[in-house]
Coordinates of C-alpha atoms in Angstrom, one line a residue:
V1 CA 0.0 0.0 0.0
W2 CA 2.9 2.4 0.9
N3 CA 4.5 1.8 -2.6
R4 CA 1.2 2.0 -4.4
F5 CA 0.2 5.4 -3.0
P6 CA 3.2 7.9 -3.0
V7 CA 1.0 10.5 -1.3
L8 CA 1.5 8.6 2.0
A9 CA 5.2 9.2 2.0
T10 CA 4.6 12.9 1.2
S11 CA 2.2 13.3 4.0
H12 CA 4.6 11.5 6.3
R13 CA 7.4 14.0 5.6
E14 CA 5.1 16.9 6.1
V15 CA 4.1 15.6 9.5
D16 CA 7.7 15.0 10.5
N17 CA 8.5 18.6 9.6
A18 CA 5.5 20.0 11.4
P19 CA 5.8 21.5 14.9
R20 CA 5.4 19.1 17.7
H21 CA 3.2 21.4 19.8
R22 CA -0.5 22.0 19.4
D23 CA -2.3 25.3 19.9
F24 CA -4.9 24.9 22.6
S25 CA -5.9 28.6 22.6
L26 CA -9.4 29.8 23.3
Q27 CA -9.8 30.5 19.6
S28 CA -9.1 26.9 18.6
L29 CA -11.5 25.7 21.2
E30 CA -14.2 28.0 19.9
S31 CA -13.5 26.8 16.4
W32 CA -13.8 23.2 17.5
I33 CA -17.1 23.8 19.3
K34 CA -18.5 25.7 16.2
T35 CA -17.4 22.9 13.9
T36 CA -18.9 20.2 16.1
Y37 CA -22.2 22.2 16.5
N38 CA -22.4 22.7 12.7
D39 CA -21.8 18.9 12.1
W40 CA -24.5 17.9 14.6
N41 CA -26.9 20.4 13.2
L42 CA -26.3 19.1 9.7
F43 CA -26.8 15.5 10.9
I44 CA -30.0 16.3 12.7
H45 CA -31.5 18.1 9.8
N46 CA -30.6 15.3 7.3
P47 CA -33.6 13.1 6.4
V48 CA -31.7 10.0 7.4
F49 CA -31.3 11.2 11.0
I50 CA -34.7 9.7 12.0
S51 CA -33.6 6.3 11.0
S52 CA -30.3 6.9 12.8
M53 CA -32.2 7.7 16.0
A54 CA -34.2 4.5 15.5
I55 CA -31.2 2.2 15.3
S56 CA -29.5 4.1 18.2
L57 CA -32.5 3.6 20.5
L58 CA -32.1 -0.2 20.0
Y59 CA -28.9 0.1 21.9
F60 CA -30.8 1.5 24.9
T61 CA -31.9 -1.9 26.2
T62 CA -31.2 -4.6 28.8
L63 CA -33.2 -7.2 26.8
N64 CA -30.2 -9.0 25.4
F65 CA -27.5 -11.3 26.7
D66 CA -25.2 -8.6 28.0
G67 CA -23.7 -8.2 31.5
N68 CA -27.0 -6.7 32.9
M69 CA -29.2 -9.6 31.8
I70 CA -26.6 -12.2 32.8
S71 CA -26.3 -10.7 36.3
W72 CA -30.1 -10.9 36.7
L73 CA -30.1 -14.5 35.5
K74 CA -27.4 -15.5 37.9
T75 CA -29.4 -14.0 40.8
N76 CA -32.2 -16.3 39.8
S77 CA -30.1 -19.4 39.9
Y78 CA -29.7 -20.0 36.2
S79 CA -26.6 -22.1 35.6
D80 CA -23.5 -21.0 33.6
A81 CA -24.0 -23.8 31.2
L82 CA -27.6 -22.7 30.4
I83 CA -26.6 -19.1 30.0
S84 CA -23.7 -20.0 27.7
G85 CA -25.9 -22.2 25.6
L86 CA -28.6 -19.5 25.3
R87 CA -26.0 -16.9 24.3
G88 CA -24.8 -19.3 21.6
I89 CA -28.4 -19.7 20.3
S90 CA -28.7 -15.9 20.4
V91 CA -25.5 -15.5 18.2
A92 CA -26.9 -18.1 15.8
T93 CA -30.2 -16.3 15.4
G94 CA -28.3 -13.1 14.9
L95 CA -26.4 -14.6 12.1
A96 CA -29.6 -15.8 10.6
G97 CA -30.8 -12.2 10.6
T98 CA -27.8 -11.3 8.4
A99 CA -28.9 -14.0 5.9
V100 CA -32.6 -12.9 6.1
M101 CA -31.9 -9.3 5.3
P102 CA -30.7 -9.6 1.6
L103 CA -33.6 -12.0 1.0
L104 CA -36.1 -9.5 2.3
E105 CA -34.5 -6.6 0.4
K106 CA -34.7 -8.6 -2.8
R107 CA -38.4 -9.5 -2.1
I108 CA -39.9 -6.2 -0.8
G109 CA -37.2 -3.5 -1.1
L110 CA -34.7 -2.1 1.3
A111 CA -36.9 0.4 3.2
R112 CA -39.7 -2.1 3.7
A113 CA -37.3 -4.8 4.7
G114 CA -36.1 -2.5 7.5
S115 CA -39.8 -2.0 8.6
W116 CA -40.5 -5.7 8.7
S117 CA -37.3 -6.3 10.6
I118 CA -37.7 -3.8 13.4
W119 CA -41.4 -4.7 13.9
S120 CA -40.5 -8.4 14.1
E121 CA -38.0 -7.5 16.8
A122 CA -40.7 -5.6 18.8
I123 CA -43.2 -8.4 18.4
F124 CA -40.8 -11.1 19.7
L125 CA -39.8 -8.9 22.6
A126 CA -43.4 -8.6 23.8
P127 CA -43.5 -12.1 25.4
V128 CA -40.2 -11.3 27.0
L129 CA -41.7 -8.4 28.7
I130 CA -44.7 -10.4 29.8
S131 CA -42.5 -13.0 31.3
F132 CA -41.1 -10.4 33.8
Y133 CA -44.6 -9.5 35.0
V134 CA -46.0 -13.1 35.4
P135 CA -45.1 -14.0 39.0
H136 CA -44.0 -17.4 40.0
E137 CA -44.0 -19.1 43.4
V138 CA -40.4 -18.4 44.7
Q139 CA -38.6 -15.2 43.8
G140 CA -34.9 -15.6 43.2
T141 CA -35.2 -19.0 41.6
K142 CA -35.7 -20.2 38.1
A143 CA -39.1 -19.6 36.6
P144 CA -41.3 -22.3 35.3
V145 CA -40.5 -23.8 31.9
W146 CA -43.3 -21.9 30.1
N147 CA -42.0 -18.7 31.5
Q148 CA -38.5 -19.5 30.4
A149 CA -39.8 -20.3 27.0
L150 CA -41.3 -16.8 26.8
L151 CA -38.1 -15.2 28.0
F152 CA -35.4 -17.0 26.2
G153 CA -37.4 -17.8 23.1
G154 CA -38.4 -14.2 22.6
L155 CA -34.9 -12.9 23.2
S156 CA -33.4 -15.3 20.7
A157 CA -36.0 -14.8 18.0
S158 CA -35.8 -11.0 18.4
R159 CA -32.1 -11.1 17.3
V160 CA -33.2 -12.0 13.7
G161 CA -35.1 -8.7 13.3
L162 CA -32.4 -6.8 15.2
L163 CA -29.5 -7.8 13.0
S164 CA -31.6 -7.6 9.8
F165 CA -32.7 -4.0 10.7
D166 CA -29.1 -3.1 11.6
L167 CA -28.0 -4.0 8.1
C168 CA -31.0 -2.3 6.4
Q169 CA -30.4 0.9 8.2
L170 CA -26.7 0.9 7.6
K171 CA -27.2 0.3 3.9
L172 CA -29.8 3.1 3.8
L173 CA -27.3 5.4 5.5
Q174 CA -24.6 4.6 3.0
K175 CA -26.9 5.1 0.0
T176 CA -28.3 8.3 1.3
L177 CA -24.9 9.8 2.1
A178 CA -23.1 8.3 -0.9
D179 CA -22.5 11.7 -2.6
H180 CA -22.6 13.9 0.6
P181 CA -19.4 15.9 1.1
K182 CA -19.4 15.1 4.8
R183 CA -20.5 11.5 4.6
N184 CA -17.7 10.3 6.8
T185 CA -18.5 12.8 9.5
L186 CA -22.2 12.0 9.5
N187 CA -21.4 8.3 9.6
G188 CA -19.2 8.9 12.7
L189 CA -21.9 10.9 14.4
Q190 CA -24.4 8.0 14.0
Y191 CA -21.9 5.7 15.7
S192 CA -21.4 8.4 18.4
L193 CA -25.2 8.5 19.0
Q194 CA -25.3 4.7 19.2
N195 CA -22.5 4.6 21.8
M196 CA -24.2 7.3 23.8
L197 CA -27.4 5.3 24.0
D198 CA -25.4 2.2 24.8
L199 CA -23.7 3.9 27.7
L200 CA -27.0 5.4 29.0
K201 CA -28.6 2.0 29.3
Y202 CA -26.4 1.3 32.3
V203 CA -28.3 4.1 34.1
M204 CA -31.3 1.8 34.2
P205 CA -29.9 -1.0 36.3
Y206 CA -28.0 1.5 38.4
A207 CA -31.3 3.2 39.3
S208 CA -33.2 -0.1 39.7
S209 CA -30.5 -2.2 41.2
R210 CA -32.6 -4.8 43.0
P211 CA -33.2 -8.0 41.1
S212 CA -37.0 -7.6 41.7
Q213 CA -36.8 -4.2 39.9
F214 CA -35.2 -5.6 36.7
K215 CA -38.6 -5.7 35.2
Y216 CA -38.7 -1.9 35.1
T217 CA -35.5 -1.8 33.0
A218 CA -37.1 -4.4 30.7
T219 CA -40.2 -2.1 30.4
L220 CA -38.0 0.9 29.5
S221 CA -36.1 -1.2 27.1
F222 CA -39.2 -2.4 25.3
A223 CA -40.5 1.2 25.2
A224 CA -37.2 2.2 23.5
V225 CA -37.7 -0.5 20.9
M226 CA -41.3 0.5 20.2
T227 CA -40.2 4.1 19.9
A228 CA -37.5 3.1 17.5
A229 CA -40.1 1.2 15.4
C230 CA -42.4 4.2 15.3
L231 CA -39.6 6.6 14.4
Y232 CA -38.7 4.3 11.5
M233 CA -42.3 4.5 10.4
V234 CA -42.0 8.3 10.4
Y235 CA -38.9 8.0 8.2
I236 CA -40.7 5.6 5.8
R237 CA -43.7 8.0 5.6
R238 CA -41.4 11.0 4.8
E239 CA -39.3 9.1 2.2
R240 CA -42.0 7.0 0.5
G241 CA -45.1 9.0 1.1
H242 CA -46.9 6.1 2.7
V243 CA -46.4 3.6 5.5
I244 CA -48.5 0.7 4.2
H245 CA -47.9 -0.4 0.7
M246 CA -51.5 -0.5 -0.7
E247 CA -50.4 -2.4 -3.9
W248 CA -49.5 -5.3 -1.6
F249 CA -52.9 -5.4 0.0
K250 CA -54.6 -5.2 -3.4
A251 CA -52.5 -8.2 -4.6
M252 CA -53.4 -10.2 -1.5
R253 CA -57.0 -9.4 -1.8
K254 CA -57.0 -10.4 -5.5
K255 CA -55.3 -13.7 -4.5
F256 CA -57.6 -14.7 -1.8
L257 CA -60.9 -13.3 -2.9

Protein backbone atom coordinates (compact mmCIF):
# COMPACT_ATOMS: atom_id res chain seq x y z
CA VAL A 1 0.00 0.00 0.00
CA TRP A 2 2.86 2.39 0.85
CA ASN A 3 4.47 1.83 -2.56
CA ARG A 4 1.17 2.02 -4.40
CA PHE A 5 0.21 5.44 -2.97
CA PRO A 6 3.18 7.86 -2.95
CA VAL A 7 1.03 10.50 -1.26
CA LEU A 8 1.48 8.59 1.99
CA ALA A 9 5.20 9.24 1.96
CA THR A 10 4.64 12.92 1.18
CA SER A 11 2.20 13.28 4.03
CA HIS A 12 4.64 11.51 6.31
CA ARG A 13 7.42 14.00 5.56
CA GLU A 14 5.08 16.91 6.10
CA VAL A 15 4.07 15.55 9.48
CA ASP A 16 7.71 15.03 10.45
CA ASN A 17 8.51 18.64 9.63
CA ALA A 18 5.45 20.00 11.43
CA PRO A 19 5.77 21.55 14.91
CA ARG A 20 5.36 19.06 17.75
CA HIS A 21 3.18 21.36 19.85
CA ARG A 22 -0.54 22.02 19.42
CA ASP A 23 -2.31 25.31 19.88
CA PHE A 24 -4.91 24.93 22.63
CA SER A 25 -5.91 28.58 22.58
CA LEU A 26 -9.41 29.81 23.26
CA GLN A 27 -9.79 30.54 19.57
CA SER A 28 -9.05 26.95 18.58
CA LEU A 29 -11.51 25.71 21.22
CA GLU A 30 -14.22 28.00 19.90
CA SER A 31 -13.49 26.81 16.38
CA TRP A 32 -13.81 23.18 17.45
CA ILE A 33 -17.10 23.84 19.27
CA LYS A 34 -18.48 25.67 16.25
CA THR A 35 -17.45 22.88 13.87
CA THR A 36 -18.94 20.22 16.13
CA TYR A 37 -22.18 22.17 16.48
CA ASN A 38 -22.44 22.65 12.71
CA ASP A 39 -21.80 18.95 12.09
CA TRP A 40 -24.48 17.86 14.57
CA ASN A 41 -26.88 20.44 13.18
CA LEU A 42 -26.27 19.13 9.67
CA PHE A 43 -26.78 15.55 10.86
CA ILE A 44 -30.01 16.30 12.75
CA HIS A 45 -31.54 18.06 9.75
CA ASN A 46 -30.59 15.32 7.33
CA PRO A 47 -33.59 13.12 6.37
CA VAL A 48 -31.72 9.96 7.41
CA PHE A 49 -31.33 11.20 11.00
CA ILE A 50 -34.69 9.73 12.03
CA SER A 51 -33.56 6.26 11.00
CA SER A 52 -30.26 6.87 12.79
CA MET A 53 -32.19 7.70 15.95
CA ALA A 54 -34.21 4.51 15.51
CA ILE A 55 -31.16 2.24 15.31
CA SER A 56 -29.52 4.10 18.21
CA LEU A 57 -32.52 3.55 20.48
CA LEU A 58 -32.11 -0.20 19.99
CA TYR A 59 -28.87 0.10 21.95
CA PHE A 60 -30.77 1.48 24.94
CA THR A 61 -31.86 -1.94 26.16
CA THR A 62 -31.18 -4.60 28.76
CA LEU A 63 -33.17 -7.17 26.76
CA ASN A 64 -30.16 -8.98 25.37
CA PHE A 65 -27.51 -11.31 26.73
CA ASP A 66 -25.15 -8.64 28.01
CA GLY A 67 -23.75 -8.17 31.52
CA ASN A 68 -26.98 -6.70 32.89
CA MET A 69 -29.15 -9.62 31.81
CA ILE A 70 -26.57 -12.21 32.84
CA SER A 71 -26.31 -10.68 36.32
CA TRP A 72 -30.08 -10.91 36.71
CA LEU A 73 -30.11 -14.52 35.46
CA LYS A 74 -27.40 -15.45 37.95
CA THR A 75 -29.41 -14.00 40.85
CA ASN A 76 -32.24 -16.28 39.76
CA SER A 77 -30.10 -19.43 39.92
CA TYR A 78 -29.66 -20.03 36.20
CA SER A 79 -26.56 -22.12 35.57
CA ASP A 80 -23.52 -20.98 33.62
CA ALA A 81 -24.00 -23.82 31.17
CA LEU A 82 -27.57 -22.74 30.41
CA ILE A 83 -26.60 -19.10 30.02
CA SER A 84 -23.71 -19.99 27.72
CA GLY A 85 -25.94 -22.20 25.60
CA LEU A 86 -28.58 -19.48 25.31
CA ARG A 87 -25.97 -16.93 24.32
CA GLY A 88 -24.80 -19.32 21.61
CA ILE A 89 -28.35 -19.66 20.30
CA SER A 90 -28.67 -15.87 20.35
CA VAL A 91 -25.54 -15.53 18.23
CA ALA A 92 -26.89 -18.13 15.78
CA THR A 93 -30.23 -16.31 15.39
CA GLY A 94 -28.35 -13.05 14.93
CA LEU A 95 -26.37 -14.60 12.10
CA ALA A 96 -29.65 -15.83 10.64
CA GLY A 97 -30.79 -12.21 10.59
CA THR A 98 -27.82 -11.27 8.39
CA ALA A 99 -28.93 -13.98 5.95
CA VAL A 100 -32.59 -12.92 6.06
CA MET A 101 -31.89 -9.26 5.29
CA PRO A 102 -30.74 -9.63 1.64
CA LEU A 103 -33.64 -11.98 0.95
CA LEU A 104 -36.13 -9.46 2.34
CA GLU A 105 -34.49 -6.64 0.39
CA LYS A 106 -34.74 -8.59 -2.83
CA ARG A 107 -38.35 -9.46 -2.14
CA ILE A 108 -39.86 -6.21 -0.82
CA GLY A 109 -37.17 -3.54 -1.11
CA LEU A 110 -34.66 -2.09 1.33
CA ALA A 111 -36.89 0.39 3.17
CA ARG A 112 -39.73 -2.06 3.74
CA ALA A 113 -37.26 -4.79 4.72
CA GLY A 114 -36.14 -2.49 7.52
CA SER A 115 -39.75 -1.98 8.58
CA TRP A 116 -40.51 -5.69 8.70
CA SER A 117 -37.27 -6.33 10.58
CA ILE A 118 -37.71 -3.77 13.36
CA TRP A 119 -41.35 -4.66 13.94
CA SER A 120 -40.52 -8.36 14.09
CA GLU A 121 -38.01 -7.54 16.83
CA ALA A 122 -40.65 -5.58 18.75
CA ILE A 123 -43.21 -8.39 18.39
CA PHE A 124 -40.84 -11.07 19.66
CA LEU A 125 -39.82 -8.91 22.62
CA ALA A 126 -43.44 -8.59 23.77
CA PRO A 127 -43.53 -12.09 25.36
CA VAL A 128 -40.16 -11.35 26.97
CA LEU A 129 -41.67 -8.35 28.73
CA ILE A 130 -44.71 -10.40 29.76
CA SER A 131 -42.46 -13.04 31.34
CA PHE A 132 -41.11 -10.45 33.80
CA TYR A 133 -44.59 -9.55 35.04
CA VAL A 134 -46.00 -13.06 35.44
CA PRO A 135 -45.15 -14.00 39.05
CA HIS A 136 -43.97 -17.45 40.04
CA GLU A 137 -43.95 -19.10 43.43
CA VAL A 138 -40.44 -18.44 44.72
CA GLN A 139 -38.61 -15.23 43.75
CA GLY A 140 -34.87 -15.59 43.22
CA THR A 141 -35.23 -19.03 41.64
CA LYS A 142 -35.67 -20.24 38.09
CA ALA A 143 -39.07 -19.55 36.58
CA PRO A 144 -41.35 -22.34 35.28
CA VAL A 145 -40.52 -23.83 31.90
CA TRP A 146 -43.29 -21.94 30.08
CA ASN A 147 -42.00 -18.67 31.53
CA GLN A 148 -38.46 -19.51 30.44
CA ALA A 149 -39.80 -20.26 26.96
CA LEU A 150 -41.31 -16.78 26.76
CA LEU A 151 -38.13 -15.15 28.03
CA PHE A 152 -35.43 -17.04 26.18
CA GLY A 153 -37.45 -17.83 23.07
CA GLY A 154 -38.41 -14.19 22.60
CA LEU A 155 -34.88 -12.92 23.23
CA SER A 156 -33.37 -15.32 20.72
CA ALA A 157 -36.02 -14.76 18.04
CA SER A 158 -35.79 -10.98 18.35
CA ARG A 159 -32.15 -11.12 17.28
CA VAL A 160 -33.18 -12.02 13.74
CA GLY A 161 -35.06 -8.75 13.33
CA LEU A 162 -32.40 -6.76 15.19
CA LEU A 163 -29.49 -7.80 12.98
CA SER A 164 -31.59 -7.58 9.83
CA PHE A 165 -32.69 -4.04 10.68
CA ASP A 166 -29.13 -3.08 11.58
CA LEU A 167 -27.96 -4.03 8.09
CA CYS A 168 -30.95 -2.35 6.43
CA GLN A 169 -30.40 0.94 8.22
CA LEU A 170 -26.66 0.87 7.57
CA LYS A 171 -27.24 0.34 3.86
CA LEU A 172 -29.85 3.13 3.80
CA LEU A 173 -27.34 5.43 5.50
CA GLN A 174 -24.61 4.58 3.01
CA LYS A 175 -26.90 5.08 0.01
CA THR A 176 -28.31 8.35 1.33
CA LEU A 177 -24.89 9.83 2.09
CA ALA A 178 -23.08 8.34 -0.90
CA ASP A 179 -22.55 11.74 -2.55
CA HIS A 180 -22.60 13.88 0.58
CA PRO A 181 -19.40 15.92 1.07
CA LYS A 182 -19.41 15.12 4.80
CA ARG A 183 -20.51 11.50 4.63
CA ASN A 184 -17.65 10.26 6.84
CA THR A 185 -18.45 12.83 9.53
CA LEU A 186 -22.17 11.98 9.50
CA ASN A 187 -21.41 8.26 9.65
CA GLY A 188 -19.21 8.93 12.66
CA LEU A 189 -21.94 10.95 14.36
CA GLN A 190 -24.38 8.05 14.03
CA TYR A 191 -21.89 5.73 15.72
CA SER A 192 -21.41 8.35 18.42
CA LEU A 193 -25.17 8.46 18.96
CA GLN A 194 -25.31 4.67 19.21
CA ASN A 195 -22.49 4.64 21.76
CA MET A 196 -24.18 7.33 23.84
CA LEU A 197 -27.41 5.33 24.05
CA ASP A 198 -25.41 2.17 24.76
CA LEU A 199 -23.74 3.95 27.66
CA LEU A 200 -27.00 5.41 28.97
CA LYS A 201 -28.57 1.97 29.28
CA TYR A 202 -26.38 1.33 32.34
CA VAL A 203 -28.27 4.09 34.14
CA MET A 204 -31.33 1.82 34.24
CA PRO A 205 -29.88 -1.04 36.33
CA TYR A 206 -28.02 1.52 38.42
CA ALA A 207 -31.33 3.22 39.32
CA SER A 208 -33.18 -0.11 39.68
CA SER A 209 -30.45 -2.24 41.20
CA ARG A 210 -32.59 -4.81 43.04
CA PRO A 211 -33.24 -8.02 41.07
CA SER A 212 -36.97 -7.59 41.68
CA GLN A 213 -36.77 -4.21 39.91
CA PHE A 214 -35.18 -5.56 36.74
CA LYS A 215 -38.63 -5.74 35.15
CA TYR A 216 -38.69 -1.93 35.13
CA THR A 217 -35.53 -1.81 33.04
CA ALA A 218 -37.14 -4.39 30.74
CA THR A 219 -40.17 -2.12 30.39
CA LEU A 220 -38.02 0.90 29.51
CA SER A 221 -36.07 -1.22 27.05
CA PHE A 222 -39.23 -2.43 25.34
CA ALA A 223 -40.50 1.16 25.20
CA ALA A 224 -37.24 2.18 23.51
CA VAL A 225 -37.69 -0.53 20.86
CA MET A 226 -41.29 0.51 20.23
CA THR A 227 -40.22 4.15 19.95
CA ALA A 228 -37.52 3.14 17.48
CA ALA A 229 -40.07 1.23 15.38
CA CYS A 230 -42.42 4.22 15.34
CA LEU A 231 -39.59 6.59 14.41
CA TYR A 232 -38.68 4.34 11.51
CA MET A 233 -42.31 4.49 10.38
CA VAL A 234 -42.04 8.29 10.37
CA TYR A 235 -38.90 7.99 8.24
CA ILE A 236 -40.67 5.65 5.81
CA ARG A 237 -43.65 8.02 5.60
CA ARG A 238 -41.41 10.97 4.76
CA GLU A 239 -39.30 9.13 2.24
CA ARG A 240 -41.97 7.04 0.47
CA GLY A 241 -45.13 9.05 1.08
CA HIS A 242 -46.89 6.12 2.73
CA VAL A 243 -46.38 3.58 5.51
CA ILE A 244 -48.47 0.67 4.23
CA HIS A 245 -47.92 -0.42 0.67
CA MET A 246 -51.47 -0.50 -0.74
CA GLU A 247 -50.44 -2.43 -3.85
CA TRP A 248 -49.45 -5.33 -1.61
CA PHE A 249 -52.90 -5.37 -0.02
CA LYS A 250 -54.56 -5.23 -3.43
CA ALA A 251 -52.48 -8.18 -4.60
CA MET A 252 -53.36 -10.18 -1.46
CA ARG A 253 -57.04 -9.36 -1.84
CA LYS A 254 -56.99 -10.41 -5.48
CA LYS A 255 -55.26 -13.66 -4.55
CA PHE A 256 -57.59 -14.74 -1.76
CA LEU A 257 -60.94 -13.28 -2.86
